[in-house]
């Protein structure tokens, strides 16, 4: 897409709302609970604590109170809890997002729903239609399996749709309840790291086509870019086992960021006559300390450019697909961006892949 495309065809981000479950546990509380669970397995409990401290997460909001997780012994029990809480958080965040923009559920023409932490047929977006009183002719696109990259990818796909339908309003809803995927019998390093890094939350982006949104309503989605790195399927994802979702998480992720993200960002920007120095605002997925450091090093970002991503990681952990949207929401609401500013939202996830979204205020 040419960067001088008319505003009439350029989608607009009207609002980004975020919600967290009501149950909070500090990292110390979570470590204590996991120590009790894994003590009988003769695991090196000091190593457990070291790995949890290394991810720099202070605490997380959880789908359920900490003491209720022990009773969830089957995949069905965990998935049933995922459906219940996903509907609660999904309804809450959609209502808040629409209220912020002065819209109603019946104003929505299409909803994109992304998740990687549970399964439901009918999908969560379908179940929300009756709860929210949406139109029966509203279109739905549920997307499963993109993981951490899905917040950016879902926003990109919603924007792509709005280029064809510039008079419409779209929601992009992300709900992730990572705590319900913990494999208590898995004592691998990836599972231990995941148990210390990932948290729960939901986010909703309201987008409108260029002919629907008012001038100055929010940043415009100028262009999007998807990149798949060949032969990297085992870098990140799930192994689906009898007890549910078993995490696949390679130590190679930070190196892949360092190897490729600069090349891909620079190539993407060059198509619009831009370079890295033209970007005022960087919105990065909170993949973990090593991932954020790799973004900073590869893109040669000045200190503080990813401050919101670091803060989100420390306060709520990695929320998978919702994470980058939490950072985007903070950015949009800060009022820091000035008319004409350029921004890039970026995330990486299973595939292994990257999604880039070029924004202009």
PDB file of C-alpha atoms in Angstrom, residues 141-245:
ATOM      1  CA  UNK A 141     -13.697 -14.146  12.347  1.00  0.00           C
ATOM      2  CA  UNK A 142     -12.361 -16.263  15.235  1.00  0.00           C
ATOM      3  CA  UNK A 143      -8.603 -16.878  14.995  1.00  0.00           C
ATOM      4  CA  UNK A 144      -6.827 -19.529  17.092  1.00  0.00           C
ATOM      5  CA  UNK A 145      -3.144 -20.392  17.252  1.00  0.00           C
ATOM      6  CA  UNK A 146      -1.218 -17.192  16.520  1.00  0.00           C
ATOM      7  CA  UNK A 147      -0.187 -16.825  20.168  1.00  0.00           C
ATOM      8  CA  UNK A 148       1.803 -13.759  21.173  1.00  0.00           C
ATOM      9  CA  UNK A 149       1.718 -12.273  17.683  1.00  0.00           C
ATOM     10  CA  UNK A 150      -2.093 -12.300  17.456  1.00  0.00           C
ATOM     11  CA  UNK A 151      -2.726  -8.880  19.017  1.00  0.00           C
ATOM     12  CA  UNK A 152      -0.824  -7.228  16.196  1.00  0.00           C
ATOM     13  CA  UNK A 153      -1.957  -9.759  13.563  1.00  0.00           C
ATOM     14  CA  UNK A 154      -5.612  -9.458  14.518  1.00  0.00           C
ATOM     15  CA  UNK A 155      -5.425  -5.668  14.377  1.00  0.00           C
ATOM     16  CA  UNK A 156      -3.766  -5.929  10.975  1.00  0.00           C
ATOM     17  CA  UNK A 157      -6.422  -8.310   9.608  1.00  0.00           C
ATOM     18  CA  UNK A 158      -9.203  -6.070  10.934  1.00  0.00           C
ATOM     19  CA  UNK A 159      -7.583  -3.078   9.225  1.00  0.00           C
ATOM     20  CA  UNK A 160      -7.206  -5.062   5.995  1.00  0.00           C
ATOM     21  CA  UNK A 161     -10.937  -5.798   6.087  1.00  0.00           C
ATOM     22  CA  UNK A 162     -11.812  -2.130   6.641  1.00  0.00           C
ATOM     23  CA  UNK A 163      -9.922  -1.099   3.504  1.00  0.00           C
ATOM     24  CA  UNK A 164     -12.588  -2.999   1.567  1.00  0.00           C
ATOM     25  CA  UNK A 165     -15.439  -1.736   3.760  1.00  0.00           C
ATOM     26  CA  UNK A 166     -14.477   1.824   4.783  1.00  0.00           C
ATOM     27  CA  UNK A 167     -17.950   2.627   6.158  1.00  0.00           C
ATOM     28  CA  UNK A 168     -17.892  -0.125   8.782  1.00  0.00           C
ATOM     29  CA  UNK A 169     -16.972  -0.567  12.451  1.00  0.00           C
ATOM     30  CA  UNK A 170     -14.901  -3.540  13.629  1.00  0.00           C
ATOM     31  CA  UNK A 171     -13.884  -4.947  17.014  1.00  0.00           C
ATOM     32  CA  UNK A 172     -10.672  -6.903  17.556  1.00  0.00           C
ATOM     33  CA  UNK A 173     -10.976  -8.845  20.807  1.00  0.00           C
ATOM     34  CA  UNK A 174      -8.120 -10.726  22.468  1.00  0.00           C
ATOM     35  CA  UNK A 175      -8.663 -12.890  25.552  1.00  0.00           C
ATOM     36  CA  UNK A 176      -5.809 -14.904  27.041  1.00  0.00           C
ATOM     37  CA  UNK A 177      -5.942 -16.938  30.269  1.00  0.00           C
ATOM     38  CA  UNK A 178      -2.433 -18.343  30.271  1.00  0.00           C
ATOM     39  CA  UNK A 179      -2.607 -19.516  33.893  1.00  0.00           C
ATOM     40  CA  UNK A 180      -5.164 -22.173  32.927  1.00  0.00           C
ATOM     41  CA  UNK A 181      -2.687 -23.869  30.580  1.00  0.00           C
ATOM     42  CA  UNK A 182      -0.031 -24.691  33.215  1.00  0.00           C
ATOM     43  CA  UNK A 183       1.114 -28.296  32.992  1.00  0.00           C
ATOM     44  CA  UNK A 184       1.838 -29.256  36.601  1.00  0.00           C
ATOM     45  CA  UNK A 185       3.527 -32.529  35.636  1.00  0.00           C
ATOM     46  CA  UNK A 186       5.932 -30.829  33.232  1.00  0.00           C
ATOM     47  CA  UNK A 187       9.188 -29.927  34.968  1.00  0.00           C
ATOM     48  CA  UNK A 188      10.942 -28.741  31.805  1.00  0.00           C
ATOM     49  CA  UNK A 189      12.713 -25.388  31.747  1.00  0.00           C
ATOM     50  CA  UNK A 190      10.244 -23.917  29.182  1.00  0.00           C
ATOM     51  CA  UNK A 191       7.274 -24.806  31.406  1.00  0.00           C
ATOM     52  CA  UNK A 192       8.962 -23.386  34.511  1.00  0.00           C
ATOM     53  CA  UNK A 193       9.732 -20.150  32.667  1.00  0.00           C
ATOM     54  CA  UNK A 194       6.172 -19.968  31.313  1.00  0.00           C
ATOM     55  CA  UNK A 195       4.771 -20.439  34.817  1.00  0.00           C
ATOM     56  CA  UNK A 196       6.661 -17.321  35.886  1.00  0.00           C
ATOM     57  CA  UNK A 197       6.152 -15.161  32.803  1.00  0.00           C
ATOM     58  CA  UNK A 198       2.600 -15.456  31.469  1.00  0.00           C
ATOM     59  CA  UNK A 199      -0.486 -13.816  32.956  1.00  0.00           C
ATOM     60  CA  UNK A 200      -4.162 -13.340  32.150  1.00  0.00           C
ATOM     61  CA  UNK A 201      -6.041 -10.439  30.568  1.00  0.00           C
ATOM     62  CA  UNK A 202      -8.227  -9.181  27.732  1.00  0.00           C
ATOM     63  CA  UNK A 203      -8.092  -6.269  25.304  1.00  0.00           C
ATOM     64  CA  UNK A 204     -10.459  -4.851  22.705  1.00  0.00           C
ATOM     65  CA  UNK A 205      -9.569  -2.552  19.809  1.00  0.00           C
ATOM     66  CA  UNK A 206     -12.303  -0.511  18.130  1.00  0.00           C
ATOM     67  CA  UNK A 207     -11.457   0.278  14.503  1.00  0.00           C
ATOM     68  CA  UNK A 208     -13.441   2.172  11.914  1.00  0.00           C
ATOM     69  CA  UNK A 209     -13.071   2.585   8.188  1.00  0.00           C
ATOM     70  CA  UNK A 210     -11.683   5.837   6.860  1.00  0.00           C
ATOM     71  CA  UNK A 211     -15.089   7.049   5.703  1.00  0.00           C
ATOM     72  CA  UNK A 212     -16.687   6.288   9.078  1.00  0.00           C
ATOM     73  CA  UNK A 213     -14.143   7.719  11.531  1.00  0.00           C
ATOM     74  CA  UNK A 214     -13.938  11.423  12.261  1.00  0.00           C
ATOM     75  CA  UNK A 215     -10.721  13.367  11.677  1.00  0.00           C
ATOM     76  CA  UNK A 216      -8.366  13.125  14.647  1.00  0.00           C
ATOM     77  CA  UNK A 217     -10.255  10.160  16.135  1.00  0.00           C
ATOM     78  CA  UNK A 218      -7.062   8.139  16.642  1.00  0.00           C
ATOM     79  CA  UNK A 219      -4.015   6.727  14.858  1.00  0.00           C
ATOM     80  CA  UNK A 220      -4.543   5.477  11.322  1.00  0.00           C
ATOM     81  CA  UNK A 221      -3.354   2.026  10.256  1.00  0.00           C
ATOM     82  CA  UNK A 222      -1.300   2.998   7.205  1.00  0.00           C
ATOM     83  CA  UNK A 223       0.000  -0.474   6.357  1.00  0.00           C
ATOM     84  CA  UNK A 224       0.668  -3.957   7.741  1.00  0.00           C
ATOM     85  CA  UNK A 225       3.316  -6.589   7.143  1.00  0.00           C
ATOM     86  CA  UNK A 226       3.485 -10.329   7.934  1.00  0.00           C
ATOM     87  CA  UNK A 227       6.757 -12.275   7.917  1.00  0.00           C
ATOM     88  CA  UNK A 228       7.180 -16.036   8.388  1.00  0.00           C
ATOM     89  CA  UNK A 229      10.659 -17.394   9.122  1.00  0.00           C
ATOM     90  CA  UNK A 230      11.198 -20.739   7.352  1.00  0.00           C
ATOM     91  CA  UNK A 231      11.631 -23.967   9.319  1.00  0.00           C
ATOM     92  CA  UNK A 232      11.005 -22.429  12.751  1.00  0.00           C
ATOM     93  CA  UNK A 233       7.852 -24.330  13.737  1.00  0.00           C
ATOM     94  CA  UNK A 234       9.450 -25.691  16.928  1.00  0.00           C
ATOM     95  CA  UNK A 235      10.526 -22.304  18.252  1.00  0.00           C
ATOM     96  CA  UNK A 236       7.231 -21.495  19.980  1.00  0.00           C
ATOM     97  CA  UNK A 237       3.763 -22.991  20.323  1.00  0.00           C
ATOM     98  CA  UNK A 238       1.885 -25.864  21.941  1.00  0.00           C
ATOM     99  CA  UNK A 239       2.183 -29.617  21.951  1.00  0.00           C
ATOM    100  CA  UNK A 240      -1.421 -30.761  22.444  1.00  0.00           C
ATOM    101  CA  UNK A 241      -1.221 -33.590  24.983  1.00  0.00           C
ATOM    102  CA  UNK A 242      -3.762 -35.531  27.036  1.00  0.00           C
ATOM    103  CA  UNK A 243      -3.649 -32.906  29.791  1.00  0.00           C
ATOM    104  CA  UNK A 244      -4.028 -29.912  27.464  1.00  0.00           C
ATOM    105  CA  UNK A 245      -1.544 -27.428  26.047  1.00  0.00           C
TER     106      UNK A 245
END
